[in-house]
mmCIF file of C-alpha atoms and ligand atoms in Angstrom:
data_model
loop_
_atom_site.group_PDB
_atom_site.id
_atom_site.type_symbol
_atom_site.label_atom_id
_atom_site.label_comp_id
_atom_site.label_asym_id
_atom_site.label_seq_id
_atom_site.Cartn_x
_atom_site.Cartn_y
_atom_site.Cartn_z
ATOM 1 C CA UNK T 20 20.994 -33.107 -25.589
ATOM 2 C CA UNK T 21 19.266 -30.671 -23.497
ATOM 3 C CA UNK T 22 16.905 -28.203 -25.660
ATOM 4 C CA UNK T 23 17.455 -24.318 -24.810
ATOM 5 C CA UNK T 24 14.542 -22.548 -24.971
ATOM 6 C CA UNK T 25 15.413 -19.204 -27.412
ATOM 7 C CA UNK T 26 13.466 -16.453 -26.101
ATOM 8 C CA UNK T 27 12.827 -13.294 -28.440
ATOM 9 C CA UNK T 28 15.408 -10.761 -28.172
ATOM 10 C CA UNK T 29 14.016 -7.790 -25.786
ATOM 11 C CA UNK T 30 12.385 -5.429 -27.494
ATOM 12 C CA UNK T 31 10.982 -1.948 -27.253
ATOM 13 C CA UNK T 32 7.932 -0.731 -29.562
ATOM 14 C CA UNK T 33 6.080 2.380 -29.476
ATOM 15 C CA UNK T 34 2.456 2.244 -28.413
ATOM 16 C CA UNK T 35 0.844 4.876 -30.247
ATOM 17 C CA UNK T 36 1.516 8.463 -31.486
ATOM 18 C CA UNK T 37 1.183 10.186 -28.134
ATOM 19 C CA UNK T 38 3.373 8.342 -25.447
ATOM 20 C CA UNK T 39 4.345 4.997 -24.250
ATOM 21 C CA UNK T 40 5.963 1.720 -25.125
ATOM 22 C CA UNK T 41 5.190 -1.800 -25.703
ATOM 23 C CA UNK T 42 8.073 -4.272 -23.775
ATOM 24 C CA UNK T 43 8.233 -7.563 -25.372
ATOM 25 C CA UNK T 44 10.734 -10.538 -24.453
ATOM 26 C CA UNK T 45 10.597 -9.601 -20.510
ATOM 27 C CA UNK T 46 9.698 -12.036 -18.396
ATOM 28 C CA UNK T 47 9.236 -10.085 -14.489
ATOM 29 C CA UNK T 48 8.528 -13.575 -13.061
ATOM 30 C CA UNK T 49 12.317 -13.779 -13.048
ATOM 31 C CA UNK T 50 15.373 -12.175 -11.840
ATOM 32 C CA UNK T 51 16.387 -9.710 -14.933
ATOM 33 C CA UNK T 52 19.953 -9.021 -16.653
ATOM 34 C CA UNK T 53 21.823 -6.345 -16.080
ATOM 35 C CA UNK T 54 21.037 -5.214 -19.960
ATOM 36 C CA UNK T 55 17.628 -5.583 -19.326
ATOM 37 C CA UNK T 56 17.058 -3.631 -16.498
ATOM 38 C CA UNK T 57 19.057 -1.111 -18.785
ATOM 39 C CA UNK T 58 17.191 -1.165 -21.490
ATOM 40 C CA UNK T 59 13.739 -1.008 -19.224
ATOM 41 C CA UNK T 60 15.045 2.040 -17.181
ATOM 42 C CA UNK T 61 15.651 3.797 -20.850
ATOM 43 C CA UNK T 62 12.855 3.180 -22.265
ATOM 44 C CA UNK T 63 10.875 4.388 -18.797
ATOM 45 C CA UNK T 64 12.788 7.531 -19.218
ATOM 46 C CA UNK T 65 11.966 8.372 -22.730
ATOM 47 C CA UNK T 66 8.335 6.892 -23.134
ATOM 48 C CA UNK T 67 6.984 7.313 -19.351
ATOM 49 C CA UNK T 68 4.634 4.285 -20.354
ATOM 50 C CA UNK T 69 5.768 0.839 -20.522
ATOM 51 C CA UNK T 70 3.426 -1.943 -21.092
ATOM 52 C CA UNK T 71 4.552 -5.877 -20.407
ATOM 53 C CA UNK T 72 2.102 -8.510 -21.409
ATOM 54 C CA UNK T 73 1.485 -11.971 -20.214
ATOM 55 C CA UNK T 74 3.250 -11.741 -17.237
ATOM 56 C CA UNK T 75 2.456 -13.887 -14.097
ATOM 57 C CA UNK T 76 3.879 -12.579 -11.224
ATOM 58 C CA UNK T 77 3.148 -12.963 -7.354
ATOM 59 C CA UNK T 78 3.509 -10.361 -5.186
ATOM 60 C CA UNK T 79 7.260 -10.839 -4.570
ATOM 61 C CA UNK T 80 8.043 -10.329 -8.404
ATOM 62 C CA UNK T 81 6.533 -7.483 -8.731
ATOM 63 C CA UNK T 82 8.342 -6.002 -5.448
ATOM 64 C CA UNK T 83 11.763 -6.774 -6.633
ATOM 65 C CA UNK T 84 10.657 -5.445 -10.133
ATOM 66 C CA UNK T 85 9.452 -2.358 -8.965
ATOM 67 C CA UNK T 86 12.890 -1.666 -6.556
ATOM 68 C CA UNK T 87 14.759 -1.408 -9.437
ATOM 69 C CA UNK T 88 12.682 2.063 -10.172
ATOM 70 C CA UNK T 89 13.953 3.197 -6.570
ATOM 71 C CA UNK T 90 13.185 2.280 -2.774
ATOM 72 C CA UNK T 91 9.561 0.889 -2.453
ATOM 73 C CA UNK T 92 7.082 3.216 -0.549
ATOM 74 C CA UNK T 93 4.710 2.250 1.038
ATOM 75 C CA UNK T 94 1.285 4.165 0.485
ATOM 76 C CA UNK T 95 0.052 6.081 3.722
ATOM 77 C CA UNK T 96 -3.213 4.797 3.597
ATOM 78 C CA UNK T 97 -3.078 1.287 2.556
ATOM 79 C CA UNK T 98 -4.665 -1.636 3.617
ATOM 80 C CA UNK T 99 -2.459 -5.133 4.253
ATOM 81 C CA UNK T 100 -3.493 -7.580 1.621
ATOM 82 C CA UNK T 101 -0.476 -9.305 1.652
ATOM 83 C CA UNK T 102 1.383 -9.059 5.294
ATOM 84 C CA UNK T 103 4.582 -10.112 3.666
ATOM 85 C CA UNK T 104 4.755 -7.466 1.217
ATOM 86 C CA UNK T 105 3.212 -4.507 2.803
ATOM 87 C CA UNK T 106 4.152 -2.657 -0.523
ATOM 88 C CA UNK T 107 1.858 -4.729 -2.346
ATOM 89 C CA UNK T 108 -1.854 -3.111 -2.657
ATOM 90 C CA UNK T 109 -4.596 -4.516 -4.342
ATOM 91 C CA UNK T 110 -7.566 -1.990 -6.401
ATOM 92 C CA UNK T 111 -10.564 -3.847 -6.718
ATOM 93 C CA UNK T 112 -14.254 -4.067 -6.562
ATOM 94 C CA UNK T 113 -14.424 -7.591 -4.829
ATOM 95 C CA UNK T 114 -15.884 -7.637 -1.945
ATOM 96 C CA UNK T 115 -15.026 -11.000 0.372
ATOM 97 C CA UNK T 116 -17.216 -11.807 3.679
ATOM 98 C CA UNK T 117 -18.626 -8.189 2.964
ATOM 99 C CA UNK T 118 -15.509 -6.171 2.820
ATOM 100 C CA UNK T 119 -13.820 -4.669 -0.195
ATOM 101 C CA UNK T 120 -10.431 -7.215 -0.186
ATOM 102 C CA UNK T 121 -8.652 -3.727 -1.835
ATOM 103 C CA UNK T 122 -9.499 -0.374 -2.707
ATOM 104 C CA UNK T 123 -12.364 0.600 -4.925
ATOM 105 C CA UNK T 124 -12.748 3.595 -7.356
ATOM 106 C CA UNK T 125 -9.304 4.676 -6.850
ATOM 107 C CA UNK T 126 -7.876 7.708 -9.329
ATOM 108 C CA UNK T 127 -11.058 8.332 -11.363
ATOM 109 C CA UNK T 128 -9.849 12.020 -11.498
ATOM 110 C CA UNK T 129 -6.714 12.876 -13.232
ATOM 111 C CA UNK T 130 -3.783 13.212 -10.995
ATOM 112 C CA UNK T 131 -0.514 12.577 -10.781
ATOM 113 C CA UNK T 132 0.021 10.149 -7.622
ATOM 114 C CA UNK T 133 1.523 11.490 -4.984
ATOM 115 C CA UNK T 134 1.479 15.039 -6.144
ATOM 116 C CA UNK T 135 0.490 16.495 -2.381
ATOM 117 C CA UNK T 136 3.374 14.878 -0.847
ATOM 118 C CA UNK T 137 7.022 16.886 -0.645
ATOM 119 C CA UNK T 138 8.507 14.041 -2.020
ATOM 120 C CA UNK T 139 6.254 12.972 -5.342
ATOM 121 C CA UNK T 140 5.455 9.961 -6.652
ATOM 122 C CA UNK T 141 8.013 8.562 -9.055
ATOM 123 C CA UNK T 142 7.074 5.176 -10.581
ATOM 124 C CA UNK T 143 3.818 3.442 -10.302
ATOM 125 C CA UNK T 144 3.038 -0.274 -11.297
ATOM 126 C CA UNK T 145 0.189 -1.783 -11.601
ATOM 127 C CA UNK T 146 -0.601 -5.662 -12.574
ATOM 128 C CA UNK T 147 -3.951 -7.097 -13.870
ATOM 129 C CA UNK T 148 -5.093 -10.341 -12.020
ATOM 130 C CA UNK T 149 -8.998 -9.942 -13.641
ATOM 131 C CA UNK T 150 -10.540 -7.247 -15.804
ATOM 132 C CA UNK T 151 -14.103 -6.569 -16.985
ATOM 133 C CA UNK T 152 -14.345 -7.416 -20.710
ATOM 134 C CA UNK T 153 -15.350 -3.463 -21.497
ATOM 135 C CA UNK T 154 -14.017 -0.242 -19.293
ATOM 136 C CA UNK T 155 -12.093 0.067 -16.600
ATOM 137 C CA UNK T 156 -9.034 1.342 -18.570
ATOM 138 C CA UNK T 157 -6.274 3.517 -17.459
ATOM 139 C CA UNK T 158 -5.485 6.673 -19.602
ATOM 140 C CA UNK T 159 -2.228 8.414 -19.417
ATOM 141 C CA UNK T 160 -1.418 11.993 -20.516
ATOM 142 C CA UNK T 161 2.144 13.169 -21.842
ATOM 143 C CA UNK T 162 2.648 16.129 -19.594
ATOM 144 C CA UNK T 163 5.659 16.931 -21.334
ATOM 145 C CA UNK T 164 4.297 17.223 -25.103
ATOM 146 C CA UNK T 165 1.322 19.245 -23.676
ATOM 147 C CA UNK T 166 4.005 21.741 -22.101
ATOM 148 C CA UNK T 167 6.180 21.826 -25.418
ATOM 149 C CA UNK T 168 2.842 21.922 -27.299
ATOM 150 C CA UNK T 169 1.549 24.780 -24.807
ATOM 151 C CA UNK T 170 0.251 28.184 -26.586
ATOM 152 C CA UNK T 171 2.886 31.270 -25.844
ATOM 153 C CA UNK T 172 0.978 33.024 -23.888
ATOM 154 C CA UNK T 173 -0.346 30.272 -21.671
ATOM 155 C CA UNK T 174 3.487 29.218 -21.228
ATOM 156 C CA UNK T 175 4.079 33.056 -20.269
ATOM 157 C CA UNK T 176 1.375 32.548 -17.078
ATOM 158 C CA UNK T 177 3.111 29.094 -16.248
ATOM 159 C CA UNK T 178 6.443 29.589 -16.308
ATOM 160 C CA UNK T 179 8.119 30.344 -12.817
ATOM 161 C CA UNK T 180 5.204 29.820 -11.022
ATOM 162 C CA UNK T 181 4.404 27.651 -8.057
ATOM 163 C CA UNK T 182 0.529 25.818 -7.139
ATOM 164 C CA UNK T 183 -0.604 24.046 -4.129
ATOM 165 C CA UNK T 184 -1.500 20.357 -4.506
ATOM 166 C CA UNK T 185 -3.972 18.667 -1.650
ATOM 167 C CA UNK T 186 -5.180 15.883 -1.423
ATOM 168 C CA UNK T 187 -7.928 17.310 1.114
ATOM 169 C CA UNK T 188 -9.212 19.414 -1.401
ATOM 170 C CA UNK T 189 -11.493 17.828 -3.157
ATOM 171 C CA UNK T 190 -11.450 14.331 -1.298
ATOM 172 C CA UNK T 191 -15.028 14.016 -0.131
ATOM 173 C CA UNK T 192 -16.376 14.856 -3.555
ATOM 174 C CA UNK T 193 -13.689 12.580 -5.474
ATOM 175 C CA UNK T 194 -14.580 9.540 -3.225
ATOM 176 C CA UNK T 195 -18.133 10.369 -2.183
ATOM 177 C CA UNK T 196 -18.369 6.344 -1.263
ATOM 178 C CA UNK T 197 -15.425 6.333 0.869
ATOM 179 C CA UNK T 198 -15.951 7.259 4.902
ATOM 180 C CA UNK T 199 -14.777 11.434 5.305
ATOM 181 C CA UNK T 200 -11.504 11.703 6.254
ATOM 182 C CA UNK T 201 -10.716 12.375 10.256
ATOM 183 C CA UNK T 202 -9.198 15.703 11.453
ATOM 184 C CA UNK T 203 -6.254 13.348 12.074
ATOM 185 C CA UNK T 204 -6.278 11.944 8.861
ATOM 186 C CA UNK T 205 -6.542 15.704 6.999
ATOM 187 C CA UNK T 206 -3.910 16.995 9.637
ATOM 188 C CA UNK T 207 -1.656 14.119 8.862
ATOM 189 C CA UNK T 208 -1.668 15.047 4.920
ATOM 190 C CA UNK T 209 -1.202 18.793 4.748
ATOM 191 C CA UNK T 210 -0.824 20.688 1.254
ATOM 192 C CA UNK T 211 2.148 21.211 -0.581
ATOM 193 C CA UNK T 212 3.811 23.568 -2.656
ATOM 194 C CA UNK T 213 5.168 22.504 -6.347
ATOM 195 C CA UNK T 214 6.646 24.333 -9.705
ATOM 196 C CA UNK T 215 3.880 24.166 -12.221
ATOM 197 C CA UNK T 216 6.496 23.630 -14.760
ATOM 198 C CA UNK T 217 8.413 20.453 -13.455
ATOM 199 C CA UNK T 218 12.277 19.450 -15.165
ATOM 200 C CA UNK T 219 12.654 15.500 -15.377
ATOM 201 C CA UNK T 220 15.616 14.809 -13.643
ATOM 202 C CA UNK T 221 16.473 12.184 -16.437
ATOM 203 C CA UNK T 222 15.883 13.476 -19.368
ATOM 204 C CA UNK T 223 16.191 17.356 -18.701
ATOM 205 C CA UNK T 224 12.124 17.516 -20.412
ATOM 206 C CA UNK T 225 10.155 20.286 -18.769
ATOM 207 C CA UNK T 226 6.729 19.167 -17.714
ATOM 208 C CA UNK T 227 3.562 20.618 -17.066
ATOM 209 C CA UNK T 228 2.891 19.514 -13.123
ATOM 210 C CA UNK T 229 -0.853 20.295 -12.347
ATOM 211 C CA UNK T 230 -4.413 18.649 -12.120
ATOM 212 C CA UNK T 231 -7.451 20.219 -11.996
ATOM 213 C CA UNK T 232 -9.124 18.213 -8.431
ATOM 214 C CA UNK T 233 -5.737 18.444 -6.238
ATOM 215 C CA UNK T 234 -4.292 21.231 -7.054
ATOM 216 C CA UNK T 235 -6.155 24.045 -5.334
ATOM 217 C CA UNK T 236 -4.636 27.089 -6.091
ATOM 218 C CA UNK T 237 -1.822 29.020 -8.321
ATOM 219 C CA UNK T 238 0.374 30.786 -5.858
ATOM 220 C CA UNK T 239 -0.101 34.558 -5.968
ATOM 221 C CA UNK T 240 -3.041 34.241 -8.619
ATOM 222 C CA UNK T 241 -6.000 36.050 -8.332
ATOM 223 C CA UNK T 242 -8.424 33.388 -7.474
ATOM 224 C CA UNK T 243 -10.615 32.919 -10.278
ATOM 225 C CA UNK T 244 -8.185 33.730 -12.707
ATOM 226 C CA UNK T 245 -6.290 30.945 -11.023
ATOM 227 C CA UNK T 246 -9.410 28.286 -11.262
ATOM 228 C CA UNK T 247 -9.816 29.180 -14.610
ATOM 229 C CA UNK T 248 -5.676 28.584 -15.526
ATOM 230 C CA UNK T 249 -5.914 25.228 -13.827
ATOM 231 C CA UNK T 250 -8.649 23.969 -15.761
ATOM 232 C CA UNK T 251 -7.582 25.480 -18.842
ATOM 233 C CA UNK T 252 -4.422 23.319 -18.033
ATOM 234 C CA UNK T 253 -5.721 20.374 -17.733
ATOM 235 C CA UNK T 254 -8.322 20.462 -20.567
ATOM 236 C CA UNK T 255 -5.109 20.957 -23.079
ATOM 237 C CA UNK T 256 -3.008 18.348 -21.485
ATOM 238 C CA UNK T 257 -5.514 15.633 -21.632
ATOM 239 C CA UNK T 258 -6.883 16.360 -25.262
ATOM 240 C CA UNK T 259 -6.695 13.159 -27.065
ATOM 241 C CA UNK T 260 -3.430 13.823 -29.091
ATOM 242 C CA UNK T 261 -2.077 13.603 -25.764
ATOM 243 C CA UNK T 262 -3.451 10.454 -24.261
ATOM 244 C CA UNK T 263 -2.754 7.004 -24.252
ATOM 245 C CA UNK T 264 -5.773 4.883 -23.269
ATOM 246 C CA UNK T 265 -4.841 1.323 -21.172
ATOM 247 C CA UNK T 266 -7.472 -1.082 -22.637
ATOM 248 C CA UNK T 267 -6.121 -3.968 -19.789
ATOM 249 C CA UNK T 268 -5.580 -7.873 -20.290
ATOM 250 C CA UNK T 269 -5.120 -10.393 -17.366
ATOM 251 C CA UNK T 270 -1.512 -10.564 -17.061
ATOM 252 C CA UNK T 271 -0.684 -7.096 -18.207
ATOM 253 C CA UNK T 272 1.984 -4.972 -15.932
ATOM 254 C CA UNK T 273 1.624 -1.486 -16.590
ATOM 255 C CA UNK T 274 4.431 1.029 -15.171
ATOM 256 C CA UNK T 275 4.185 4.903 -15.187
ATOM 257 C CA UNK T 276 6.354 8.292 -14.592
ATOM 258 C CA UNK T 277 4.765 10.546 -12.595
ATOM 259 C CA UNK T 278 7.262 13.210 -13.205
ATOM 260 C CA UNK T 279 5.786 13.662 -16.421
ATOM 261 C CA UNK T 280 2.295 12.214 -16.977
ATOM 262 C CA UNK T 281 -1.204 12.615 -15.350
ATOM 263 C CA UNK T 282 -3.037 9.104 -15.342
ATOM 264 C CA UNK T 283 -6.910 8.277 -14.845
ATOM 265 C CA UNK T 284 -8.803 5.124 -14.216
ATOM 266 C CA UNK T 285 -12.263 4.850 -16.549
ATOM 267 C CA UNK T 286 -15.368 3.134 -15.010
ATOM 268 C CA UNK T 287 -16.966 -0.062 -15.665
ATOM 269 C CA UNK T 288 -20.023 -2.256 -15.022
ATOM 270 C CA UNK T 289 -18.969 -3.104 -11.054
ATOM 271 C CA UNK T 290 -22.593 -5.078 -10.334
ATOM 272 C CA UNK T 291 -21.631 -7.133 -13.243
ATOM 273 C CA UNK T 292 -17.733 -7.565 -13.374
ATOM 274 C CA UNK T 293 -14.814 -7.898 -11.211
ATOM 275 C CA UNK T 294 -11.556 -6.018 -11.834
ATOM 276 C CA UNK T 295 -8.432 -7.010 -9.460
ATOM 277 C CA UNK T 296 -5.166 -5.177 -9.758
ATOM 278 C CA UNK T 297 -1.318 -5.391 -7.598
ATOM 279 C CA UNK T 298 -0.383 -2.284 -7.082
ATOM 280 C CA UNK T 299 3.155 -0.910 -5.924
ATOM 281 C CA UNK T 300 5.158 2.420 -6.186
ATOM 282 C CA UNK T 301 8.435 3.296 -5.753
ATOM 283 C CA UNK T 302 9.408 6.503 -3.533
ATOM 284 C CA UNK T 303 10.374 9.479 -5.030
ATOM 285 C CA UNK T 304 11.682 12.832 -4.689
ATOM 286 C CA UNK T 305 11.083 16.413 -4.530
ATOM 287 C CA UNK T 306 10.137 17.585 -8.030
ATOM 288 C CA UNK T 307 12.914 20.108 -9.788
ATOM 289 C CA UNK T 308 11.691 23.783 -11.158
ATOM 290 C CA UNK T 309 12.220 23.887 -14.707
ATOM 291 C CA UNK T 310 14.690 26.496 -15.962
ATOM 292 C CA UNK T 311 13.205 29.131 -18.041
HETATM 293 O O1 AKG V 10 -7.130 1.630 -11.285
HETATM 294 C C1 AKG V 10 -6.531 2.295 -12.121
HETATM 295 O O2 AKG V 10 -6.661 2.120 -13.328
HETATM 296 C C2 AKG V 10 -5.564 3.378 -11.686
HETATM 297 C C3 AKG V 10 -5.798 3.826 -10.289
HETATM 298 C C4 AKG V 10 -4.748 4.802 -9.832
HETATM 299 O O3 AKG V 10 -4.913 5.985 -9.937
HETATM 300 C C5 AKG V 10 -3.491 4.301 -9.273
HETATM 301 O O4 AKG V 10 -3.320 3.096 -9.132
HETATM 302 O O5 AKG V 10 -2.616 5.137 -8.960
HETATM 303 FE FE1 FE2 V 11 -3.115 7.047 -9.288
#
């Protein structure tokens, strides 16, 4: 007789206090069920975190994973690592005949991805093929809690407001190892114009939508007043009670919401270790006010 192998039900366990959720009993190598895919795109919704371990997954697996989250988009500035699946980018320190084989230091600062764009970035995915033994994490913050958990009067200064996000703004000093960017290349990314109080068009959560390095300016803020609001901002939302930190494992797919989290990559020893990660993202939309 032909043995079935049982796999564990599916299941979905919180990862720690602040946000985020453990998937266990998914394997992404394969095609999923229809009541798995469910029970993934809930769980996105309501934890904006969702960890899978011990996958192994090519690039093609993580492509047809990641359409399920929406249309695929492919980043504006990526390199081809995998001609087949343009999609596909790889973050790493490696360096092959001389040449980084992906791109290094990426997201040190806190951001949401996408932010500058008209259309933000929805889901992000990210898959570990080799991590350093110490650093190198990714930390998440619930932008949501930190806007429910927001003082009164700092709410009152938020609410109905717009802010510019740019990803020119601070480029040269966020990626001081990375050639300037062109006129062309600043022309071809101009700023854009968001709420600072975001609703997820899911759930119905408001959402603090800001981050200290891209977005420039509060509109119709005196300036320093508006420097000092946007740091304040950020400096609440990514207190600890807040954060999830990503302490990664080969094998480990990580997805995120950037409708209602900032996320930040942690440094490591890159003379002594290599860290290799598949990257993909899934187009979004343009981000909804919140309703007072
Ligand atoms: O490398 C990381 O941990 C995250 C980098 C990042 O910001 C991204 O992939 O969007
Ligand atoms: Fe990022």
């Amino acid at each position: 007789m032909e043995m079935i192998k049982e796999r564990a039900a599916p299941r979905v366990e919180r990862l720690n206090e602040a946000l985020g959720a453990r998937m266990v009993g998914f394997d992404l190598s394969k095609p999923l069920s229809r009541s798995d895919i469910e029970t993934i795109l809930k769980a996105f919704a309501e934890h904006a975190v969702l960890v899978f371990h011990g996958q192994k997954l090519e690039p093609a697996d993580l492509s047809r994973f990641t359409r399920h989250f929406g249309p695929l988009e492919v980043h504006h500035m990526a390199e081809l690592p995998f001609p087949d699946f343009p999609e596909v980018r790889i973050l790493s320190n490696v360096r092959k005949d001389g040449k980084l084989i992906g791109a290094n230091r990426a997201g040190r600062h806190w951001h949401s991805d996408l932010s500058y764009l008209d259309e933000t970035g929805l889901a992000t995915f990210l898959y570990c093929v080799e991590t350093p033994p110490a650093g190198g994490n990714t930390k998440f913050a619930d932008m949501a809690a930190a806007y429910e958990a927001l003082p009164k009067e700092m709410k009152r200064k938020v609410d109905g407001r717009t802010a510019i996000h740019d990803r020119n703004f601070r480029y040269s000093e966020l990626y001081p190892d990375r050639k300037p960017l062109t006129p062309e290349q600043i022309a071809a990314v101009p700023p854009s114009e968001h709420p600072l109080v975001i609703q997820h068009p899911v759930t119905g959560r408001k959402a603090l939508f800001v981050a200290k390095d891209v977005v420039s300016h509060i509109v119709g803020m005196e300036e320093t007043e508006s420097r000092a609001l946007i740091d304040a901002l950020e400096a609440f939302a990514t207190q600890d009670r807040f954060v999830y930190s990503h302490p990664w494992q080969v094998g480990d797919l990580v997805v995120w919401d950037n409708r209602s989290t900032l996320h930040q990559a942690t440094p490591y020893d890159e003379a002594e270790y290599r860290r290799i990660m598949y990257r993909t993202q899934c187009k979004g939309s343009v981000p909804i006010p919140a309703v007072a």
